[in-house]
Amino acid sequence: MKINDPAATLNAGVLAEALTAWKRAFDQHRPEDMVRLFSRDALFQGLSPTLLTGRKEIFDYFDALPPGITATFQVIQARQLAQDLACGFAALRFTYPDARTAQVQLSLVVRRNGETWLIAQYHASRTFL
């Protein structure tokens, strides 16, 4: 990640913090913990064609994934949209138990809720390299 602007560095840290918590819950297949990282009205586009809204639909999406998939990420870009709102891009790599991998580009928006940053918008696009 090449970010020289201190504000962008701070925002990248915010995104990395949110994605680190997401990764921890994802890798351990804990959808109940994952949905707590999303705002109640979150917009969600995973790797399925269905557009989802809210924690219940997001829970169902992650709960349906088979256990054993792990993720790694790298924040690519980050911007502040408002005092309590940041957005950016991340590169994800999902690794399946049989060693297959999937490269994904992720855009997300996070919103501060007290001391916590919640994912308000999550959009994943598979990349084919």
PDB file of C-alpha atoms in Angstrom:
ATOM      1  CA  MET A   1       0.000   0.000   0.000  1.00  0.00           C
ATOM      2  CA  LYS A   2       1.518   3.325  -1.065  1.00  0.00           C
ATOM      3  CA  ILE A   3      -0.298   6.023   0.863  1.00  0.00           C
ATOM      4  CA  ASN A   4       1.699   9.162   1.708  1.00  0.00           C
ATOM      5  CA  ASP A   5      -1.118  11.418   2.920  1.00  0.00           C
ATOM      6  CA  PRO A   6      -1.492  11.129   6.748  1.00  0.00           C
ATOM      7  CA  ALA A   7      -5.306  11.318   6.502  1.00  0.00           C
ATOM      8  CA  ALA A   8      -5.336   8.516   3.927  1.00  0.00           C
ATOM      9  CA  THR A   9      -3.039   6.476   6.182  1.00  0.00           C
ATOM     10  CA  LEU A  10      -5.461   6.931   9.085  1.00  0.00           C
ATOM     11  CA  ASN A  11      -8.397   5.882   6.878  1.00  0.00           C
ATOM     12  CA  ALA A  12      -6.464   2.862   5.606  1.00  0.00           C
ATOM     13  CA  GLY A  13      -5.927   1.934   9.251  1.00  0.00           C
ATOM     14  CA  VAL A  14      -9.657   2.206   9.904  1.00  0.00           C
ATOM     15  CA  LEU A  15     -10.391  -0.103   6.955  1.00  0.00           C
ATOM     16  CA  ALA A  16      -7.653  -2.519   8.008  1.00  0.00           C
ATOM     17  CA  GLU A  17      -9.064  -2.628  11.545  1.00  0.00           C
ATOM     18  CA  ALA A  18     -12.561  -3.425  10.247  1.00  0.00           C
ATOM     19  CA  LEU A  19     -11.237  -6.057   7.831  1.00  0.00           C
ATOM     20  CA  THR A  20      -9.024  -7.662  10.494  1.00  0.00           C
ATOM     21  CA  ALA A  21     -12.075  -8.242  12.695  1.00  0.00           C
ATOM     22  CA  TRP A  22     -14.012  -9.487   9.639  1.00  0.00           C
ATOM     23  CA  LYS A  23     -11.172 -11.868   8.689  1.00  0.00           C
ATOM     24  CA  ARG A  24     -10.948 -13.288  12.207  1.00  0.00           C
ATOM     25  CA  ALA A  25     -14.673 -14.131  12.246  1.00  0.00           C
ATOM     26  CA  PHE A  26     -14.647 -15.303   8.595  1.00  0.00           C
ATOM     27  CA  ASP A  27     -11.681 -17.660   9.028  1.00  0.00           C
ATOM     28  CA  GLN A  28     -13.349 -19.262  12.051  1.00  0.00           C
ATOM     29  CA  HIS A  29     -16.733 -19.491  10.259  1.00  0.00           C
ATOM     30  CA  ARG A  30     -18.528 -17.413  12.890  1.00  0.00           C
ATOM     31  CA  PRO A  31     -21.313 -15.655  10.946  1.00  0.00           C
ATOM     32  CA  GLU A  32     -22.909 -14.431  14.178  1.00  0.00           C
ATOM     33  CA  ASP A  33     -19.729 -12.463  14.947  1.00  0.00           C
ATOM     34  CA  MET A  34     -19.391 -11.302  11.341  1.00  0.00           C
ATOM     35  CA  VAL A  35     -22.802  -9.658  11.186  1.00  0.00           C
ATOM     36  CA  ARG A  36     -22.016  -7.588  14.280  1.00  0.00           C
ATOM     37  CA  LEU A  37     -19.332  -5.912  12.148  1.00  0.00           C
ATOM     38  CA  PHE A  38     -21.991  -4.632   9.715  1.00  0.00           C
ATOM     39  CA  SER A  39     -24.417  -1.780  10.289  1.00  0.00           C
ATOM     40  CA  ARG A  40     -28.041  -2.812  10.734  1.00  0.00           C
ATOM     41  CA  ASP A  41     -28.888  -1.297   7.320  1.00  0.00           C
ATOM     42  CA  ALA A  42     -25.748  -2.478   5.498  1.00  0.00           C
ATOM     43  CA  LEU A  43     -25.793  -2.962   1.735  1.00  0.00           C
ATOM     44  CA  PHE A  44     -24.027  -6.163   0.700  1.00  0.00           C
ATOM     45  CA  GLN A  45     -22.938  -7.675  -2.604  1.00  0.00           C
ATOM     46  CA  GLY A  46     -20.992 -10.879  -2.113  1.00  0.00           C
ATOM     47  CA  LEU A  47     -19.910 -13.273  -4.841  1.00  0.00           C
ATOM     48  CA  SER A  48     -23.478 -14.354  -5.526  1.00  0.00           C
ATOM     49  CA  PRO A  49     -25.670 -12.257  -7.851  1.00  0.00           C
ATOM     50  CA  THR A  50     -28.146 -11.493  -5.055  1.00  0.00           C
ATOM     51  CA  LEU A  51     -28.092  -8.016  -3.524  1.00  0.00           C
ATOM     52  CA  LEU A  52     -28.554  -8.159   0.236  1.00  0.00           C
ATOM     53  CA  THR A  53     -29.591  -5.626   2.847  1.00  0.00           C
ATOM     54  CA  GLY A  54     -29.267  -5.841   6.604  1.00  0.00           C
ATOM     55  CA  ARG A  55     -27.756  -8.201   9.096  1.00  0.00           C
ATOM     56  CA  LYS A  56     -30.214 -11.108   8.695  1.00  0.00           C
ATOM     57  CA  GLU A  57     -29.548 -11.481   4.973  1.00  0.00           C
ATOM     58  CA  ILE A  58     -25.788 -11.042   5.489  1.00  0.00           C
ATOM     59  CA  PHE A  59     -25.853 -13.690   8.238  1.00  0.00           C
ATOM     60  CA  ASP A  60     -27.616 -16.138   5.907  1.00  0.00           C
ATOM     61  CA  TYR A  61     -25.010 -15.494   3.175  1.00  0.00           C
ATOM     62  CA  PHE A  62     -22.009 -16.187   5.413  1.00  0.00           C
ATOM     63  CA  ASP A  63     -23.707 -19.029   7.281  1.00  0.00           C
ATOM     64  CA  ALA A  64     -24.273 -20.855   3.964  1.00  0.00           C
ATOM     65  CA  LEU A  65     -20.544 -20.838   3.135  1.00  0.00           C
ATOM     66  CA  PRO A  66     -18.773 -24.100   3.907  1.00  0.00           C
ATOM     67  CA  PRO A  67     -16.377 -23.998   6.874  1.00  0.00           C
ATOM     68  CA  GLY A  68     -12.657 -24.048   6.192  1.00  0.00           C
ATOM     69  CA  ILE A  69     -12.401 -21.095   3.789  1.00  0.00           C
ATOM     70  CA  THR A  70      -9.869 -18.483   4.906  1.00  0.00           C
ATOM     71  CA  ALA A  71      -9.172 -14.965   3.709  1.00  0.00           C
ATOM     72  CA  THR A  72      -6.247 -12.595   3.430  1.00  0.00           C
ATOM     73  CA  PHE A  73      -6.543  -8.931   2.522  1.00  0.00           C
ATOM     74  CA  GLN A  74      -4.577  -5.830   1.625  1.00  0.00           C
ATOM     75  CA  VAL A  75      -6.035  -2.328   1.764  1.00  0.00           C
ATOM     76  CA  ILE A  76      -5.303  -0.634  -1.580  1.00  0.00           C
ATOM     77  CA  GLN A  77      -6.911   2.814  -1.289  1.00  0.00           C
ATOM     78  CA  ALA A  78      -8.746   4.694   1.460  1.00  0.00           C
ATOM     79  CA  ARG A  79     -10.625   7.980   1.606  1.00  0.00           C
ATOM     80  CA  GLN A  80     -12.529   9.922   4.211  1.00  0.00           C
ATOM     81  CA  LEU A  81     -16.064  10.756   3.068  1.00  0.00           C
ATOM     82  CA  ALA A  82     -17.116  12.587   6.231  1.00  0.00           C
ATOM     83  CA  GLN A  83     -15.994  12.798   9.839  1.00  0.00           C
ATOM     84  CA  ASP A  84     -17.476   9.397  10.696  1.00  0.00           C
ATOM     85  CA  LEU A  85     -17.401   7.807   7.243  1.00  0.00           C
ATOM     86  CA  ALA A  86     -14.523   6.241   5.274  1.00  0.00           C
ATOM     87  CA  CYS A  87     -14.374   4.166   2.104  1.00  0.00           C
ATOM     88  CA  GLY A  88     -11.818   2.282   0.114  1.00  0.00           C
ATOM     89  CA  PHE A  89     -10.655  -0.701  -1.878  1.00  0.00           C
ATOM     90  CA  ALA A  90      -9.040  -3.918  -0.706  1.00  0.00           C
ATOM     91  CA  ALA A  91      -7.677  -6.973  -2.466  1.00  0.00           C
ATOM     92  CA  LEU A  92      -8.911 -10.258  -0.972  1.00  0.00           C
ATOM     93  CA  ARG A  93      -7.776 -13.798  -1.517  1.00  0.00           C
ATOM     94  CA  PHE A  94     -10.015 -16.630  -0.387  1.00  0.00           C
ATOM     95  CA  THR A  95      -8.366 -20.023   0.100  1.00  0.00           C
ATOM     96  CA  TYR A  96     -10.557 -23.109   0.141  1.00  0.00           C
ATOM     97  CA  PRO A  97      -9.774 -26.308   2.091  1.00  0.00           C
ATOM     98  CA  ASP A  98      -8.770 -28.050  -1.166  1.00  0.00           C
ATOM     99  CA  ALA A  99      -6.188 -25.257  -1.817  1.00  0.00           C
ATOM    100  CA  ARG A 100      -8.213 -23.530  -4.571  1.00  0.00           C
ATOM    101  CA  THR A 101      -8.083 -19.753  -4.341  1.00  0.00           C
ATOM    102  CA  ALA A 102     -10.288 -16.904  -5.467  1.00  0.00           C
ATOM    103  CA  GLN A 103      -9.012 -13.369  -5.984  1.00  0.00           C
ATOM    104  CA  VAL A 104     -11.545 -10.682  -5.116  1.00  0.00           C
ATOM    105  CA  GLN A 105     -11.634  -6.920  -5.285  1.00  0.00           C
ATOM    106  CA  LEU A 106     -13.593  -5.367  -2.458  1.00  0.00           C
ATOM    107  CA  SER A 107     -15.004  -1.903  -2.069  1.00  0.00           C
ATOM    108  CA  LEU A 108     -16.394  -0.943   1.272  1.00  0.00           C
ATOM    109  CA  VAL A 109     -17.733   1.950   3.270  1.00  0.00           C
ATOM    110  CA  VAL A 110     -17.349   2.010   7.037  1.00  0.00           C
ATOM    111  CA  ARG A 111     -19.254   4.231   9.436  1.00  0.00           C
ATOM    112  CA  ARG A 112     -18.261   5.077  13.004  1.00  0.00           C
ATOM    113  CA  ASN A 113     -20.735   3.939  15.637  1.00  0.00           C
ATOM    114  CA  GLY A 114     -19.364   5.202  18.965  1.00  0.00           C
ATOM    115  CA  GLU A 115     -15.874   3.719  19.265  1.00  0.00           C
ATOM    116  CA  THR A 116     -16.523   1.061  16.614  1.00  0.00           C
ATOM    117  CA  TRP A 117     -16.378   1.233  12.819  1.00  0.00           C
ATOM    118  CA  LEU A 118     -19.149  -0.800  11.182  1.00  0.00           C
ATOM    119  CA  ILE A 119     -19.274  -1.900   7.552  1.00  0.00           C
ATOM    120  CA  ALA A 120     -22.128  -0.004   5.902  1.00  0.00           C
ATOM    121  CA  GLN A 121     -21.476  -1.122   2.324  1.00  0.00           C
ATOM    122  CA  TYR A 122     -19.580  -4.191   1.063  1.00  0.00           C
ATOM    123  CA  HIS A 123     -19.163  -5.051  -2.610  1.00  0.00           C
ATOM    124  CA  ALA A 124     -17.044  -7.968  -3.772  1.00  0.00           C
ATOM    125  CA  SER A 125     -16.057  -8.624  -7.382  1.00  0.00           C
ATOM    126  CA  ARG A 126     -14.183 -11.728  -8.375  1.00  0.00           C
ATOM    127  CA  THR A 127     -11.107 -11.130 -10.491  1.00  0.00           C
ATOM    128  CA  PHE A 128      -9.793 -13.661 -12.952  1.00  0.00           C
ATOM    129  CA  LEU A 129      -6.038 -13.379 -13.351  1.00  0.00           C
TER     130      LEU A 129
END
